[in-house]
PDB file of C-alpha atoms in Angstrom:
ATOM      1  CA  MET A   1       1.580  -9.224 -14.669  1.00  0.00           C
ATOM      2  CA  ASN A   2       2.195  -6.068 -16.693  1.00  0.00           C
ATOM      3  CA  ASN A   3       4.269  -3.194 -15.349  1.00  0.00           C
ATOM      4  CA  GLY A   4       1.209  -1.060 -14.641  1.00  0.00           C
ATOM      5  CA  ALA A   5      -0.470  -3.760 -12.575  1.00  0.00           C
ATOM      6  CA  ARG A   6       2.813  -4.532 -10.756  1.00  0.00           C
ATOM      7  CA  VAL A   7       3.194  -0.888  -9.728  1.00  0.00           C
ATOM      8  CA  PHE A   8      -0.482  -0.800  -8.793  1.00  0.00           C
ATOM      9  CA  ALA A   9      -0.144  -3.813  -6.474  1.00  0.00           C
ATOM     10  CA  ALA A  10       2.911  -2.354  -4.786  1.00  0.00           C
ATOM     11  CA  LEU A  11       1.427   1.084  -4.293  1.00  0.00           C
ATOM     12  CA  MET A  12      -1.885  -0.181  -2.994  1.00  0.00           C
ATOM     13  CA  GLY A  13      -0.007  -2.190  -0.415  1.00  0.00           C
ATOM     14  CA  LEU A  14       1.813   0.957   0.605  1.00  0.00           C
ATOM     15  CA  CYS A  15      -1.178   3.239   0.777  1.00  0.00           C
ATOM     16  CA  LEU A  16      -3.083   0.868   3.042  1.00  0.00           C
ATOM     17  CA  LEU A  17      -0.178   0.006   5.307  1.00  0.00           C
ATOM     18  CA  VAL A  18       0.376   3.651   6.236  1.00  0.00           C
ATOM     19  CA  ALA A  19      -3.205   3.936   7.469  1.00  0.00           C
ATOM     20  CA  GLY A  20      -2.173   3.069  11.025  1.00  0.00           C
ATOM     21  CA  GLY A  21      -4.265   0.976  13.423  1.00  0.00           C
ATOM     22  CA  ILE A  22      -7.900   0.500  14.382  1.00  0.00           C
ATOM     23  CA  ARG A  23      -9.383  -0.566  17.707  1.00  0.00           C
ATOM     24  CA  GLY A  24     -12.966  -1.741  17.974  1.00  0.00           C
ATOM     25  CA  ASN A  25     -15.529  -3.797  19.856  1.00  0.00           C
ATOM     26  CA  ALA A  26     -16.279  -7.264  18.508  1.00  0.00           C
ATOM     27  CA  ALA A  27     -19.755  -7.209  20.085  1.00  0.00           C
ATOM     28  CA  GLU A  28     -20.902  -4.228  18.017  1.00  0.00           C
ATOM     29  CA  ASP A  29     -21.662  -3.919  14.338  1.00  0.00           C
ATOM     30  CA  PRO A  30     -18.988  -1.923  12.503  1.00  0.00           C
ATOM     31  CA  GLU A  31     -19.718   1.792  12.296  1.00  0.00           C
ATOM     32  CA  PRO A  32     -17.721   3.365   9.458  1.00  0.00           C
ATOM     33  CA  ASP A  33     -17.352   6.811  11.036  1.00  0.00           C
ATOM     34  CA  ARG A  34     -15.983   5.274  14.237  1.00  0.00           C
ATOM     35  CA  VAL A  35     -13.547   3.083  12.293  1.00  0.00           C
ATOM     36  CA  TYR A  36     -12.355   5.965  10.105  1.00  0.00           C
ATOM     37  CA  GLY A  37     -11.929   8.152  13.180  1.00  0.00           C
ATOM     38  CA  GLU A  38      -9.686   5.541  14.772  1.00  0.00           C
ATOM     39  CA  ILE A  39      -7.626   5.278  11.594  1.00  0.00           C
ATOM     40  CA  ALA A  40      -7.132   9.046  11.608  1.00  0.00           C
ATOM     41  CA  ARG A  41      -6.167   9.055  15.288  1.00  0.00           C
ATOM     42  CA  HIS A  42      -3.460   6.433  14.779  1.00  0.00           C
ATOM     43  CA  ALA A  43      -2.257   7.798  11.438  1.00  0.00           C
ATOM     44  CA  HIS A  44      -1.444  11.170  12.958  1.00  0.00           C
ATOM     45  CA  GLY A  45       1.010   9.471  15.329  1.00  0.00           C
ATOM     46  CA  ILE A  46       2.935   7.600  12.627  1.00  0.00           C
ATOM     47  CA  ASP A  47       6.179   9.146  11.387  1.00  0.00           C
ATOM     48  CA  THR A  48       7.841   6.053   9.894  1.00  0.00           C
ATOM     49  CA  ILE A  49       7.017   2.441   9.018  1.00  0.00           C
ATOM     50  CA  VAL A  50       9.367  -0.416   8.138  1.00  0.00           C
ATOM     51  CA  SER A  51       7.952  -3.791   7.120  1.00  0.00           C
ATOM     52  CA  ASP A  52       8.927  -6.966   5.285  1.00  0.00           C
ATOM     53  CA  PHE A  53       6.403  -8.291   2.796  1.00  0.00           C
ATOM     54  CA  GLU A  54       5.626 -11.334   0.705  1.00  0.00           C
ATOM     55  CA  GLN A  55       3.653 -10.782  -2.488  1.00  0.00           C
ATOM     56  CA  GLU A  56       1.788 -13.593  -4.269  1.00  0.00           C
ATOM     57  CA  ARG A  57       0.370 -13.237  -7.750  1.00  0.00           C
ATOM     58  CA  ARG A  58      -2.064 -15.693  -9.367  1.00  0.00           C
ATOM     59  CA  THR A  59      -3.427 -15.397 -12.894  1.00  0.00           C
ATOM     60  CA  GLY A  60      -5.562 -17.645 -15.050  1.00  0.00           C
ATOM     61  CA  LEU A  61      -2.567 -18.144 -17.342  1.00  0.00           C
ATOM     62  CA  LEU A  62      -0.465 -19.793 -14.626  1.00  0.00           C
ATOM     63  CA  ASP A  63      -0.938 -23.066 -12.753  1.00  0.00           C
ATOM     64  CA  SER A  64       1.025 -21.854  -9.732  1.00  0.00           C
ATOM     65  CA  VAL A  65       1.387 -18.730  -7.627  1.00  0.00           C
ATOM     66  CA  VAL A  66       4.310 -16.426  -8.424  1.00  0.00           C
ATOM     67  CA  SER A  67       5.879 -15.178  -5.187  1.00  0.00           C
ATOM     68  CA  SER A  68       8.218 -12.297  -4.445  1.00  0.00           C
ATOM     69  CA  ARG A  69       9.602 -10.888  -1.216  1.00  0.00           C
ATOM     70  CA  GLY A  70      10.919  -7.528  -0.198  1.00  0.00           C
ATOM     71  CA  ARG A  71      10.853  -4.611   2.206  1.00  0.00           C
ATOM     72  CA  PHE A  72       8.870  -1.388   2.489  1.00  0.00           C
ATOM     73  CA  PHE A  73       9.853   1.943   4.077  1.00  0.00           C
ATOM     74  CA  PHE A  74       7.633   4.965   4.691  1.00  0.00           C
ATOM     75  CA  LYS A  75       8.538   8.349   6.174  1.00  0.00           C
ATOM     76  CA  ARG A  76       6.226  11.283   6.730  1.00  0.00           C
ATOM     77  CA  ASN A  77       6.360  14.216   4.304  1.00  0.00           C
ATOM     78  CA  ASP A  78       5.746  12.149   1.182  1.00  0.00           C
ATOM     79  CA  ARG A  79       8.640   9.687   1.241  1.00  0.00           C
ATOM     80  CA  MET A  80       8.498   5.957   0.532  1.00  0.00           C
ATOM     81  CA  ARG A  81      10.615   3.082  -0.724  1.00  0.00           C
ATOM     82  CA  TRP A  82       9.448  -0.314  -2.026  1.00  0.00           C
ATOM     83  CA  GLU A  83      12.136  -2.974  -2.624  1.00  0.00           C
ATOM     84  CA  PHE A  84      11.757  -6.394  -4.202  1.00  0.00           C
ATOM     85  CA  LYS A  85      14.534  -8.666  -2.890  1.00  0.00           C
ATOM     86  CA  GLU A  86      13.473 -12.027  -4.375  1.00  0.00           C
ATOM     87  CA  PRO A  87      13.394 -13.463  -6.967  1.00  0.00           C
ATOM     88  CA  ALA A  88      15.010 -10.386  -8.564  1.00  0.00           C
ATOM     89  CA  ALA A  89      16.127  -7.135  -6.977  1.00  0.00           C
ATOM     90  CA  SER A  90      14.185  -4.097  -8.181  1.00  0.00           C
ATOM     91  CA  GLY A  91      12.070  -1.300  -6.791  1.00  0.00           C
ATOM     92  CA  PHE A  92      11.258   2.361  -6.623  1.00  0.00           C
ATOM     93  CA  SER A  93      11.420   5.269  -4.204  1.00  0.00           C
ATOM     94  CA  VAL A  94       9.540   8.557  -4.005  1.00  0.00           C
ATOM     95  CA  ASN A  95      10.601  11.752  -2.264  1.00  0.00           C
ATOM     96  CA  GLY A  96       8.084  14.566  -2.696  1.00  0.00           C
ATOM     97  CA  ASP A  97       7.627  15.146  -6.422  1.00  0.00           C
ATOM     98  CA  ARG A  98      10.754  13.176  -7.408  1.00  0.00           C
ATOM     99  CA  GLY A  99      11.127   9.443  -7.980  1.00  0.00           C
ATOM    100  CA  LYS A 100      13.673   6.746  -8.768  1.00  0.00           C
ATOM    101  CA  ARG A 101      13.311   3.248 -10.269  1.00  0.00           C
ATOM    102  CA  TRP A 102      15.978   0.549 -10.398  1.00  0.00           C
ATOM    103  CA  GLU A 103      16.537  -2.988 -11.626  1.00  0.00           C
ATOM    104  CA  ALA A 104      19.607  -4.920 -10.494  1.00  0.00           C
ATOM    105  CA  ALA A 105      19.572  -7.464 -13.340  1.00  0.00           C
ATOM    106  CA  THR A 106      20.183  -4.754 -15.948  1.00  0.00           C
ATOM    107  CA  ASN A 107      22.011  -2.389 -13.587  1.00  0.00           C
ATOM    108  CA  ARG A 108      19.493   0.220 -14.674  1.00  0.00           C
ATOM    109  CA  GLU A 109      18.443   3.233 -12.607  1.00  0.00           C
ATOM    110  CA  ASP A 110      16.075   5.981 -13.723  1.00  0.00           C
ATOM    111  CA  ARG A 111      15.255   9.251 -11.996  1.00  0.00           C
ATOM    112  CA  PHE A 112      12.094  11.083 -12.913  1.00  0.00           C
ATOM    113  CA  SER A 113       9.619  13.749 -11.908  1.00  0.00           C
ATOM    114  CA  LEU A 114       6.214  12.446 -10.869  1.00  0.00           C
ATOM    115  CA  ARG A 115       4.736  14.834 -13.421  1.00  0.00           C
ATOM    116  CA  GLN A 116       6.476  12.676 -16.051  1.00  0.00           C
ATOM    117  CA  ALA A 117       5.005   9.474 -14.596  1.00  0.00           C
ATOM    118  CA  PRO A 118       1.246  10.095 -14.308  1.00  0.00           C
ATOM    119  CA  PHE A 119       0.443   6.450 -13.526  1.00  0.00           C
ATOM    120  CA  ILE A 120       2.731   6.435 -10.494  1.00  0.00           C
ATOM    121  CA  LYS A 121       1.564   9.896  -9.445  1.00  0.00           C
ATOM    122  CA  VAL A 122      -2.099   8.802  -9.339  1.00  0.00           C
ATOM    123  CA  PHE A 123      -1.288   6.105  -6.838  1.00  0.00           C
ATOM    124  CA  THR A 124       1.288   7.957  -4.779  1.00  0.00           C
ATOM    125  CA  ASP A 125      -1.369  10.631  -4.289  1.00  0.00           C
ATOM    126  CA  GLN A 126      -3.527   7.867  -2.781  1.00  0.00           C
ATOM    127  CA  VAL A 127      -0.658   6.667  -0.578  1.00  0.00           C
ATOM    128  CA  PHE A 128      -0.127  10.069   0.943  1.00  0.00           C
ATOM    129  CA  ALA A 129      -3.860  10.661   1.290  1.00  0.00           C
ATOM    130  CA  TRP A 130      -3.942   7.633   3.604  1.00  0.00           C
ATOM    131  CA  ALA A 131      -0.938   8.989   5.486  1.00  0.00           C
ATOM    132  CA  ARG A 132      -2.900  12.201   6.091  1.00  0.00           C
ATOM    133  CA  ALA A 133      -6.124  10.232   6.780  1.00  0.00           C
ATOM    134  CA  ASP A 134      -7.803  12.281   4.040  1.00  0.00           C
ATOM    135  CA  PHE A 135     -11.016  10.263   3.837  1.00  0.00           C
ATOM    136  CA  GLU A 136     -12.888  12.886   1.854  1.00  0.00           C
ATOM    137  CA  GLY A 137     -10.259  12.600  -0.849  1.00  0.00           C
ATOM    138  CA  LEU A 138     -10.238   8.800  -0.701  1.00  0.00           C
ATOM    139  CA  LYS A 139     -14.014   8.635  -1.051  1.00  0.00           C
ATOM    140  CA  ARG A 140     -13.712  10.441  -4.361  1.00  0.00           C
ATOM    141  CA  SER A 141     -11.664   7.471  -5.618  1.00  0.00           C
ATOM    142  CA  TYR A 142     -13.185   4.511  -3.757  1.00  0.00           C
ATOM    143  CA  ARG A 143     -16.410   3.206  -2.286  1.00  0.00           C
ATOM    144  CA  LEU A 144     -15.340   2.201   1.232  1.00  0.00           C
ATOM    145  CA  GLU A 145     -17.004  -0.602   3.171  1.00  0.00           C
ATOM    146  CA  VAL A 146     -16.174  -1.839   6.694  1.00  0.00           C
ATOM    147  CA  LEU A 147     -16.493  -5.649   6.724  1.00  0.00           C
ATOM    148  CA  GLY A 148     -15.315  -6.015  10.303  1.00  0.00           C
ATOM    149  CA  GLU A 149     -14.067  -3.837  13.113  1.00  0.00           C
ATOM    150  CA  TYR A 150     -12.075  -6.107  15.424  1.00  0.00           C
ATOM    151  CA  PRO A 151      -9.808  -6.987  13.798  1.00  0.00           C
ATOM    152  CA  ALA A 152     -10.412  -4.292  11.203  1.00  0.00           C
ATOM    153  CA  ASP A 153     -11.387  -5.620   7.790  1.00  0.00           C
ATOM    154  CA  LEU A 154     -11.997  -3.113   4.961  1.00  0.00           C
ATOM    155  CA  LYS A 155     -13.160  -3.364   1.358  1.00  0.00           C
ATOM    156  CA  LEU A 156     -12.425  -0.661  -1.231  1.00  0.00           C
ATOM    157  CA  VAL A 157     -14.101  -0.565  -4.640  1.00  0.00           C
ATOM    158  CA  PRO A 158     -12.424   1.816  -7.121  1.00  0.00           C
ATOM    159  CA  LEU A 159     -14.665   4.457  -8.681  1.00  0.00           C
ATOM    160  CA  LEU A 160     -12.258   6.060 -11.160  1.00  0.00           C
ATOM    161  CA  PRO A 161     -11.667   4.520 -14.623  1.00  0.00           C
ATOM    162  CA  GLN A 162      -7.883   4.612 -14.210  1.00  0.00           C
ATOM    163  CA  LEU A 163      -8.284   2.523 -11.041  1.00  0.00           C
ATOM    164  CA  ASN A 164     -11.020   0.026 -11.918  1.00  0.00           C
ATOM    165  CA  GLU A 165      -9.241  -0.738 -15.178  1.00  0.00           C
ATOM    166  CA  TYR A 166      -6.876  -2.820 -13.039  1.00  0.00           C
ATOM    167  CA  VAL A 167      -8.870  -3.949 -10.029  1.00  0.00           C
ATOM    168  CA  ASP A 168     -12.364  -5.052  -9.028  1.00  0.00           C
ATOM    169  CA  TYR A 169     -11.893  -4.458  -5.313  1.00  0.00           C
ATOM    170  CA  LEU A 170      -9.333  -4.480  -2.522  1.00  0.00           C
ATOM    171  CA  ARG A 171      -9.552  -6.092   0.908  1.00  0.00           C
ATOM    172  CA  ILE A 172      -7.395  -5.024   3.859  1.00  0.00           C
ATOM    173  CA  VAL A 173      -7.013  -6.889   7.162  1.00  0.00           C
ATOM    174  CA  PHE A 174      -5.277  -5.440  10.242  1.00  0.00           C
ATOM    175  CA  SER A 175      -3.255  -7.237  12.907  1.00  0.00           C
ATOM    176  CA  ALA A 176      -4.860  -8.707  16.039  1.00  0.00           C
ATOM    177  CA  ASP A 177      -3.607  -5.783  18.136  1.00  0.00           C
ATOM    178  CA  SER A 178      -4.869  -3.373  15.427  1.00  0.00           C
ATOM    179  CA  ARG A 179      -1.550  -1.577  15.088  1.00  0.00           C
ATOM    180  CA  HIS A 180      -0.782  -2.283  11.440  1.00  0.00           C
ATOM    181  CA  VAL A 181      -1.943  -3.969   8.241  1.00  0.00           C
ATOM    182  CA  VAL A 182      -1.089  -7.655   7.854  1.00  0.00           C
ATOM    183  CA  LEU A 183      -2.848  -8.525   4.596  1.00  0.00           C
ATOM    184  CA  ILE A 184      -3.842  -6.819   1.343  1.00  0.00           C
ATOM    185  CA  GLU A 185      -5.789  -8.650  -1.365  1.00  0.00           C
ATOM    186  CA  ILE A 186      -6.178  -7.007  -4.774  1.00  0.00           C
ATOM    187  CA  VAL A 187      -8.841  -8.811  -6.801  1.00  0.00           C
ATOM    188  CA  GLU A 188      -9.244  -8.167 -10.519  1.00  0.00           C
ATOM    189  CA  GLY A 189     -12.447  -8.512 -12.510  1.00  0.00           C
ATOM    190  CA  ASP A 190     -11.366 -11.780 -14.139  1.00  0.00           C
ATOM    191  CA  GLY A 191     -10.576 -13.417 -10.797  1.00  0.00           C
ATOM    192  CA  ASP A 192      -6.823 -12.885 -10.919  1.00  0.00           C
ATOM    193  CA  PHE A 193      -5.444 -11.576  -7.643  1.00  0.00           C
ATOM    194  CA  THR A 194      -2.423 -10.217  -5.842  1.00  0.00           C
ATOM    195  CA  ARG A 195      -2.005 -10.932  -2.134  1.00  0.00           C
ATOM    196  CA  ILE A 196       0.512  -9.028   0.002  1.00  0.00           C
ATOM    197  CA  ARG A 197       1.333 -10.184   3.531  1.00  0.00           C
ATOM    198  CA  PHE A 198       3.236  -7.826   5.852  1.00  0.00           C
ATOM    199  CA  PHE A 199       5.369  -9.009   8.761  1.00  0.00           C
ATOM    200  CA  ASN A 200       8.231  -7.806  10.985  1.00  0.00           C
ATOM    201  CA  THR A 201       6.579  -4.380  11.030  1.00  0.00           C
ATOM    202  CA  TYR A 202       8.110  -1.536  13.048  1.00  0.00           C
ATOM    203  CA  ILE A 203       6.448   1.807  13.734  1.00  0.00           C
ATOM    204  CA  ASN A 204       8.414   5.058  14.223  1.00  0.00           C
ATOM    205  CA  ARG A 205      11.854   3.504  13.845  1.00  0.00           C
ATOM    206  CA  PRO A 206      14.402   6.177  12.794  1.00  0.00           C
ATOM    207  CA  LEU A 207      15.036   6.152   9.027  1.00  0.00           C
ATOM    208  CA  PRO A 208      17.738   8.103   7.197  1.00  0.00           C
ATOM    209  CA  ASP A 209      16.567  10.485   4.488  1.00  0.00           C
ATOM    210  CA  GLU A 210      19.080   8.871   2.082  1.00  0.00           C
ATOM    211  CA  LEU A 211      16.788   5.829   1.775  1.00  0.00           C
ATOM    212  CA  PHE A 212      14.400   7.894  -0.318  1.00  0.00           C
ATOM    213  CA  ASP A 213      16.878   9.723  -2.566  1.00  0.00           C
TER     214      ASP A 213
END
């Protein structure tokens, strides 16, 4: 998995997790406007998210799935942190228009402006659009489809060249109580995929600002 695709997988997991929760009626066909309205209602009440995750990556070049585990932090006002714990410690954080990347194996840490990292900026813009429930903005980047409403099951097809270069479509599944995302699948055109499972998720737990510096 190249660095661009690795960042893409991480950021797409983030942008969908911060969407909040959806409640629906299993007896009715999904109605997109109703589902999006519920996402917006829940998103406005979310200030922080903390969640563990397990990421699985399968490619046609490998006979087995490559797994990694870590933790994700989100705080309103454009702050996030994504940490890989296993098999190697690495990650990135974003605070407004500033970012930081690190890699424990090389003891390397880089600070940068998002203007200097256009690839990351494209996707962090999507993350924070979900946090604001900016569906008009999201629809300029994706074709959205509601596969199911209870539990919520969404499909996103990228429309922009810089997005569909990496992915064919994304699928997002919410928890049974509709409070948070439990599964993200990122499917590439050649059949390769990344699957991210979220667990031990906490909403609105206090988080220190230092996590994002």
